[in-house]
């Protein structure tokens, strides 16, 4: 891992609802190190290094009198006094009506939000994009598919790091969602969980299960003259 990195042992983070693996930290950095609060005109100002280990990032954003504007913004979206004392957990959803792979992801995000809140955290939801290879394949749109991983990773990293989230639950379903979410998790190096949305249930045509591969195969059979337009449409409608 290089001479400038060390790994701490596996530990439970109180206030979160999962166990984190070894955390990679710059050599010489210790989570228990603290600095004295700065006192200006009898007002306490918080520095990065003196934060509660359960809230190493959100405490920088919301603790202290000088962070009143940030708290004011968060109160407008439903934060109460007690919420500012909890680890903030980002729930990153790839939910979309664009593709059946993702049309149910927001429902999973709702469950993740409930779980994080019930376990003592404060969940904060946001969304990112998805591209469907099954739709764009064979067109110029396919040029955007692979690079969408970076867009997904960039967007998740930007929100979590920019807003000072202490943990992350990322939920993806389509091909590029999964690596995009994992790339963001790796970059952020914060307590994180990736949730796979699951496989799409198959349809049925003439007693046989059908999926997206079935219609691609049917296009080839149609091109060879093995099936007519009507049969192609039936298969298309059952996948």
PDB file of N, CA and C in Angstrom, residues 31-98:
ATOM      1  N   UNK A  31      -6.895   9.150  15.032  1.00  0.00           N
ATOM      2  CA  UNK A  31      -8.246   9.657  15.234  1.00  0.00           C
ATOM      3  C   UNK A  31      -8.432  10.262  16.623  1.00  0.00           C
ATOM      4  N   UNK A  32      -7.652   9.766  17.613  1.00  0.00           N
ATOM      5  CA  UNK A  32      -7.882  10.253  18.976  1.00  0.00           C
ATOM      6  C   UNK A  32      -7.181  11.577  19.257  1.00  0.00           C
ATOM      7  N   UNK A  33      -6.377  12.051  18.298  1.00  0.00           N
ATOM      8  CA  UNK A  33      -5.715  13.333  18.514  1.00  0.00           C
ATOM      9  C   UNK A  33      -6.747  14.456  18.561  1.00  0.00           C
ATOM     10  N   UNK A  34      -6.550  15.395  19.443  1.00  0.00           N
ATOM     11  CA  UNK A  34      -7.486  16.498  19.591  1.00  0.00           C
ATOM     12  C   UNK A  34      -6.728  17.822  19.653  1.00  0.00           C
ATOM     13  N   UNK A  35      -7.334  18.847  19.203  1.00  0.00           N
ATOM     14  CA  UNK A  35      -6.796  20.186  19.378  1.00  0.00           C
ATOM     15  C   UNK A  35      -7.764  20.993  20.233  1.00  0.00           C
ATOM     16  N   UNK A  36      -7.241  21.966  20.931  1.00  0.00           N
ATOM     17  CA  UNK A  36      -8.099  22.810  21.745  1.00  0.00           C
ATOM     18  C   UNK A  36      -9.000  23.648  20.849  1.00  0.00           C
ATOM     19  N   UNK A  37     -10.215  23.899  21.332  1.00  0.00           N
ATOM     20  CA  UNK A  37     -11.117  24.779  20.598  1.00  0.00           C
ATOM     21  C   UNK A  37     -10.564  26.208  20.630  1.00  0.00           C
ATOM     22  N   UNK A  38     -10.703  26.863  19.518  1.00  0.00           N
ATOM     23  CA  UNK A  38     -10.321  28.270  19.469  1.00  0.00           C
ATOM     24  C   UNK A  38     -11.393  29.091  20.188  1.00  0.00           C
ATOM     25  N   UNK A  39     -10.974  30.042  20.978  1.00  0.00           N
ATOM     26  CA  UNK A  39     -11.923  30.895  21.685  1.00  0.00           C
ATOM     27  C   UNK A  39     -11.717  32.338  21.235  1.00  0.00           C
ATOM     28  N   UNK A  40     -12.736  32.885  20.585  1.00  0.00           N
ATOM     29  CA  UNK A  40     -12.686  34.263  20.113  1.00  0.00           C
ATOM     30  C   UNK A  40     -13.911  34.984  20.665  1.00  0.00           C
ATOM     31  N   UNK A  41     -13.670  36.004  21.470  1.00  0.00           N
ATOM     32  CA  UNK A  41     -14.774  36.760  22.078  1.00  0.00           C
ATOM     33  C   UNK A  41     -15.742  35.837  22.821  1.00  0.00           C
ATOM     34  N   UNK A  42     -15.170  34.898  23.594  1.00  0.00           N
ATOM     35  CA  UNK A  42     -15.955  33.962  24.399  1.00  0.00           C
ATOM     36  C   UNK A  42     -16.819  33.012  23.563  1.00  0.00           C
ATOM     37  N   UNK A  43     -16.544  32.891  22.260  1.00  0.00           N
ATOM     38  CA  UNK A  43     -17.285  31.982  21.394  1.00  0.00           C
ATOM     39  C   UNK A  43     -16.383  30.823  20.990  1.00  0.00           C
ATOM     40  N   UNK A  44     -16.870  29.606  21.126  1.00  0.00           N
ATOM     41  CA  UNK A  44     -16.074  28.431  20.775  1.00  0.00           C
ATOM     42  C   UNK A  44     -16.211  28.122  19.289  1.00  0.00           C
ATOM     43  N   UNK A  45     -15.077  27.914  18.641  1.00  0.00           N
ATOM     44  CA  UNK A  45     -15.056  27.530  17.240  1.00  0.00           C
ATOM     45  C   UNK A  45     -14.391  26.166  17.126  1.00  0.00           C
ATOM     46  N   UNK A  46     -14.982  25.290  16.332  1.00  0.00           N
ATOM     47  CA  UNK A  46     -14.553  23.900  16.270  1.00  0.00           C
ATOM     48  C   UNK A  46     -13.498  23.714  15.193  1.00  0.00           C
ATOM     49  N   UNK A  47     -12.466  22.936  15.490  1.00  0.00           N
ATOM     50  CA  UNK A  47     -11.461  22.588  14.493  1.00  0.00           C
ATOM     51  C   UNK A  47     -11.633  21.139  14.076  1.00  0.00           C
ATOM     52  N   UNK A  48     -11.112  20.792  12.914  1.00  0.00           N
ATOM     53  CA  UNK A  48     -11.339  19.476  12.322  1.00  0.00           C
ATOM     54  C   UNK A  48     -10.882  18.342  13.223  1.00  0.00           C
ATOM     55  N   UNK A  49      -9.768  18.522  13.912  1.00  0.00           N
ATOM     56  CA  UNK A  49      -9.144  17.408  14.617  1.00  0.00           C
ATOM     57  C   UNK A  49      -9.788  17.072  15.956  1.00  0.00           C
ATOM     58  N   UNK A  50     -10.695  17.898  16.459  1.00  0.00           N
ATOM     59  CA  UNK A  50     -11.227  17.635  17.794  1.00  0.00           C
ATOM     60  C   UNK A  50     -12.634  17.050  17.758  1.00  0.00           C
ATOM     61  N   UNK A  51     -12.972  16.402  16.655  1.00  0.00           N
ATOM     62  CA  UNK A  51     -14.340  15.950  16.494  1.00  0.00           C
ATOM     63  C   UNK A  51     -14.591  14.575  17.112  1.00  0.00           C
ATOM     64  N   UNK A  52     -15.842  14.334  17.438  1.00  0.00           N
ATOM     65  CA  UNK A  52     -16.292  13.040  17.910  1.00  0.00           C
ATOM     66  C   UNK A  52     -16.030  12.002  16.829  1.00  0.00           C
ATOM     67  N   UNK A  53     -15.438  10.865  17.198  1.00  0.00           N
ATOM     68  CA  UNK A  53     -15.085   9.848  16.201  1.00  0.00           C
ATOM     69  C   UNK A  53     -16.308   9.278  15.500  1.00  0.00           C
ATOM     70  N   UNK A  54     -17.472   9.356  16.123  1.00  0.00           N
ATOM     71  CA  UNK A  54     -18.692   8.892  15.465  1.00  0.00           C
ATOM     72  C   UNK A  54     -19.181   9.885  14.416  1.00  0.00           C
ATOM     73  N   UNK A  55     -18.710  11.111  14.496  1.00  0.00           N
ATOM     74  CA  UNK A  55     -19.131  12.159  13.555  1.00  0.00           C
ATOM     75  C   UNK A  55     -17.912  12.945  13.058  1.00  0.00           C
ATOM     76  N   UNK A  56     -16.921  12.282  12.520  1.00  0.00           N
ATOM     77  CA  UNK A  56     -15.684  12.982  12.174  1.00  0.00           C
ATOM     78  C   UNK A  56     -15.847  14.017  11.075  1.00  0.00           C
ATOM     79  N   UNK A  57     -16.885  13.888  10.268  1.00  0.00           N
ATOM     80  CA  UNK A  57     -17.065  14.803   9.142  1.00  0.00           C
ATOM     81  C   UNK A  57     -18.228  15.780   9.366  1.00  0.00           C
ATOM     82  N   UNK A  58     -19.371  15.258   9.799  1.00  0.00           N
ATOM     83  CA  UNK A  58     -20.526  16.145   9.976  1.00  0.00           C
ATOM     84  C   UNK A  58     -20.318  17.130  11.113  1.00  0.00           C
ATOM     85  N   UNK A  59     -19.543  16.740  12.126  1.00  0.00           N
ATOM     86  CA  UNK A  59     -19.317  17.652  13.248  1.00  0.00           C
ATOM     87  C   UNK A  59     -18.555  18.899  12.807  1.00  0.00           C
ATOM     88  N   UNK A  60     -17.714  18.754  11.794  1.00  0.00           N
ATOM     89  CA  UNK A  60     -16.995  19.912  11.264  1.00  0.00           C
ATOM     90  C   UNK A  60     -17.969  20.892  10.618  1.00  0.00           C
ATOM     91  N   UNK A  61     -19.035  20.345  10.056  1.00  0.00           N
ATOM     92  CA  UNK A  61     -20.003  21.157   9.318  1.00  0.00           C
ATOM     93  C   UNK A  61     -21.033  21.813  10.230  1.00  0.00           C
ATOM     94  N   UNK A  62     -21.442  21.116  11.305  1.00  0.00           N
ATOM     95  CA  UNK A  62     -22.591  21.605  12.084  1.00  0.00           C
ATOM     96  C   UNK A  62     -22.287  22.011  13.523  1.00  0.00           C
ATOM     97  N   UNK A  63     -21.109  21.703  14.055  1.00  0.00           N
ATOM     98  CA  UNK A  63     -20.815  22.026  15.453  1.00  0.00           C
ATOM     99  C   UNK A  63     -20.226  23.429  15.596  1.00  0.00           C
ATOM    100  N   UNK A  64     -20.609  24.118  16.645  1.00  0.00           N
ATOM    101  CA  UNK A  64     -20.040  25.427  16.936  1.00  0.00           C
ATOM    102  C   UNK A  64     -20.944  26.572  16.513  1.00  0.00           C
ATOM    103  N   UNK A  65     -20.806  27.691  17.203  1.00  0.00           N
ATOM    104  CA  UNK A  65     -21.645  28.853  16.906  1.00  0.00           C
ATOM    105  C   UNK A  65     -21.436  29.385  15.495  1.00  0.00           C
ATOM    106  N   UNK A  66     -20.225  29.240  14.989  1.00  0.00           N
ATOM    107  CA  UNK A  66     -19.948  29.749  13.649  1.00  0.00           C
ATOM    108  C   UNK A  66     -20.596  28.916  12.555  1.00  0.00           C
ATOM    109  N   UNK A  67     -21.128  27.730  12.913  1.00  0.00           N
ATOM    110  CA  UNK A  67     -21.786  26.859  11.936  1.00  0.00           C
ATOM    111  C   UNK A  67     -23.305  27.016  11.964  1.00  0.00           C
ATOM    112  N   UNK A  68     -23.786  28.048  12.638  1.00  0.00           N
ATOM    113  CA  UNK A  68     -25.227  28.307  12.705  1.00  0.00           C
ATOM    114  C   UNK A  68     -25.867  28.420  11.324  1.00  0.00           C
ATOM    115  N   UNK A  69     -25.233  29.066  10.337  1.00  0.00           N
ATOM    116  CA  UNK A  69     -25.858  29.124   9.009  1.00  0.00           C
ATOM    117  C   UNK A  69     -26.066  27.744   8.387  1.00  0.00           C
ATOM    118  N   UNK A  70     -25.098  26.844   8.566  1.00  0.00           N
ATOM    119  CA  UNK A  70     -25.247  25.487   8.034  1.00  0.00           C
ATOM    120  C   UNK A  70     -26.401  24.772   8.718  1.00  0.00           C
ATOM    121  N   UNK A  71     -26.485  24.909  10.037  1.00  0.00           N
ATOM    122  CA  UNK A  71     -27.587  24.281  10.764  1.00  0.00           C
ATOM    123  C   UNK A  71     -28.920  24.861  10.332  1.00  0.00           C
ATOM    124  N   UNK A  72     -28.956  26.148  10.078  1.00  0.00           N
ATOM    125  CA  UNK A  72     -30.197  26.785   9.640  1.00  0.00           C
ATOM    126  C   UNK A  72     -30.696  26.180   8.334  1.00  0.00           C
ATOM    127  N   UNK A  73     -29.784  25.951   7.398  1.00  0.00           N
ATOM    128  CA  UNK A  73     -30.157  25.328   6.129  1.00  0.00           C
ATOM    129  C   UNK A  73     -30.712  23.925   6.357  1.00  0.00           C
ATOM    130  N   UNK A  74     -30.074  23.170   7.248  1.00  0.00           N
ATOM    131  CA  UNK A  74     -30.504  21.798   7.501  1.00  0.00           C
ATOM    132  C   UNK A  74     -31.814  21.744   8.280  1.00  0.00           C
ATOM    133  N   UNK A  75     -32.051  22.716   9.139  1.00  0.00           N
ATOM    134  CA  UNK A  75     -33.344  22.760   9.833  1.00  0.00           C
ATOM    135  C   UNK A  75     -34.485  22.900   8.827  1.00  0.00           C
ATOM    136  N   UNK A  76     -34.230  23.600   7.735  1.00  0.00           N
ATOM    137  CA  UNK A  76     -35.268  23.805   6.723  1.00  0.00           C
ATOM    138  C   UNK A  76     -35.654  22.516   6.012  1.00  0.00           C
ATOM    139  N   UNK A  77     -34.784  21.492   6.061  1.00  0.00           N
ATOM    140  CA  UNK A  77     -35.116  20.206   5.437  1.00  0.00           C
ATOM    141  C   UNK A  77     -35.487  19.154   6.475  1.00  0.00           C
ATOM    142  N   UNK A  78     -35.727  19.597   7.722  1.00  0.00           N
ATOM    143  CA  UNK A  78     -36.273  18.683   8.712  1.00  0.00           C
ATOM    144  C   UNK A  78     -35.371  18.307   9.866  1.00  0.00           C
ATOM    145  N   UNK A  79     -34.168  18.839   9.944  1.00  0.00           N
ATOM    146  CA  UNK A  79     -33.287  18.530  11.069  1.00  0.00           C
ATOM    147  C   UNK A  79     -33.810  19.178  12.342  1.00  0.00           C
ATOM    148  N   UNK A  80     -33.746  18.418  13.456  1.00  0.00           N
ATOM    149  CA  UNK A  80     -34.038  18.960  14.771  1.00  0.00           C
ATOM    150  C   UNK A  80     -32.767  19.041  15.588  1.00  0.00           C
ATOM    151  N   UNK A  81     -32.852  19.565  16.805  1.00  0.00           N
ATOM    152  CA  UNK A  81     -31.673  19.726  17.654  1.00  0.00           C
ATOM    153  C   UNK A  81     -30.917  18.414  17.839  1.00  0.00           C
ATOM    154  N   UNK A  82     -31.635  17.331  18.107  1.00  0.00           N
ATOM    155  CA  UNK A  82     -30.987  16.046  18.359  1.00  0.00           C
ATOM    156  C   UNK A  82     -30.287  15.493  17.122  1.00  0.00           C
ATOM    157  N   UNK A  83     -30.788  15.824  15.940  1.00  0.00           N
ATOM    158  CA  UNK A  83     -30.205  15.288  14.706  1.00  0.00           C
ATOM    159  C   UNK A  83     -28.777  15.768  14.487  1.00  0.00           C
ATOM    160  N   UNK A  84     -28.455  16.939  15.002  1.00  0.00           N
ATOM    161  CA  UNK A  84     -27.110  17.471  14.815  1.00  0.00           C
ATOM    162  C   UNK A  84     -26.076  16.723  15.656  1.00  0.00           C
ATOM    163  N   UNK A  85     -26.537  15.911  16.587  1.00  0.00           N
ATOM    164  CA  UNK A  85     -25.639  15.124  17.431  1.00  0.00           C
ATOM    165  C   UNK A  85     -25.439  13.710  16.883  1.00  0.00           C
ATOM    166  N   UNK A  86     -26.099  13.391  15.774  1.00  0.00           N
ATOM    167  CA  UNK A  86     -26.043  12.044  15.205  1.00  0.00           C
ATOM    168  C   UNK A  86     -25.107  11.995  13.992  1.00  0.00           C
ATOM    169  N   UNK A  87     -24.522  10.815  13.719  1.00  0.00           N
ATOM    170  CA  UNK A  87     -23.758  10.665  12.478  1.00  0.00           C
ATOM    171  C   UNK A  87     -24.684  10.855  11.280  1.00  0.00           C
ATOM    172  N   UNK A  88     -24.264  11.631  10.312  1.00  0.00           N
ATOM    173  CA  UNK A  88     -25.069  11.830   9.111  1.00  0.00           C
ATOM    174  C   UNK A  88     -24.718  10.749   8.086  1.00  0.00           C
ATOM    175  N   UNK A  89     -25.749  10.030   7.642  1.00  0.00           N
ATOM    176  CA  UNK A  89     -25.570   8.919   6.710  1.00  0.00           C
ATOM    177  C   UNK A  89     -26.200   9.277   5.377  1.00  0.00           C
ATOM    178  N   UNK A  90     -25.396   9.356   4.341  1.00  0.00           N
ATOM    179  CA  UNK A  90     -25.897   9.651   3.000  1.00  0.00           C
ATOM    180  C   UNK A  90     -26.532   8.401   2.401  1.00  0.00           C
ATOM    181  N   UNK A  91     -27.707   8.554   1.817  1.00  0.00           N
ATOM    182  CA  UNK A  91     -28.379   7.476   1.093  1.00  0.00           C
ATOM    183  C   UNK A  91     -28.391   7.885  -0.377  1.00  0.00           C
ATOM    184  N   UNK A  92     -27.512   7.280  -1.166  1.00  0.00           N
ATOM    185  CA  UNK A  92     -27.374   7.636  -2.579  1.00  0.00           C
ATOM    186  C   UNK A  92     -28.197   6.673  -3.426  1.00  0.00           C
ATOM    187  N   UNK A  93     -29.225   7.193  -4.071  1.00  0.00           N
ATOM    188  CA  UNK A  93     -30.139   6.372  -4.866  1.00  0.00           C
ATOM    189  C   UNK A  93     -29.904   6.589  -6.355  1.00  0.00           C
ATOM    190  N   UNK A  94     -29.931   5.499  -7.105  1.00  0.00           N
ATOM    191  CA  UNK A  94     -29.891   5.580  -8.569  1.00  0.00           C
ATOM    192  C   UNK A  94     -31.281   5.342  -9.142  1.00  0.00           C
ATOM    193  N   UNK A  95     -32.303   5.593  -8.338  1.00  0.00           N
ATOM    194  CA  UNK A  95     -33.682   5.381  -8.768  1.00  0.00           C
ATOM    195  C   UNK A  95     -34.038   6.200  -9.992  1.00  0.00           C
ATOM    196  N   UNK A  96     -34.767   5.559 -10.931  1.00  0.00           N
ATOM    197  CA  UNK A  96     -35.110   6.231 -12.180  1.00  0.00           C
ATOM    198  C   UNK A  96     -36.201   5.447 -12.891  1.00  0.00           C
ATOM    199  N   UNK A  97     -37.049   6.166 -13.621  1.00  0.00           N
ATOM    200  CA  UNK A  97     -38.044   5.520 -14.478  1.00  0.00           C
ATOM    201  C   UNK A  97     -37.469   5.184 -15.850  1.00  0.00           C
ATOM    202  N   UNK A  98     -36.187   5.446 -16.033  1.00  0.00           N
ATOM    203  CA  UNK A  98     -35.550   5.224 -17.325  1.00  0.00           C
ATOM    204  C   UNK A  98     -35.432   3.750 -17.679  1.00  0.00           C
TER     205      UNK A  98
END
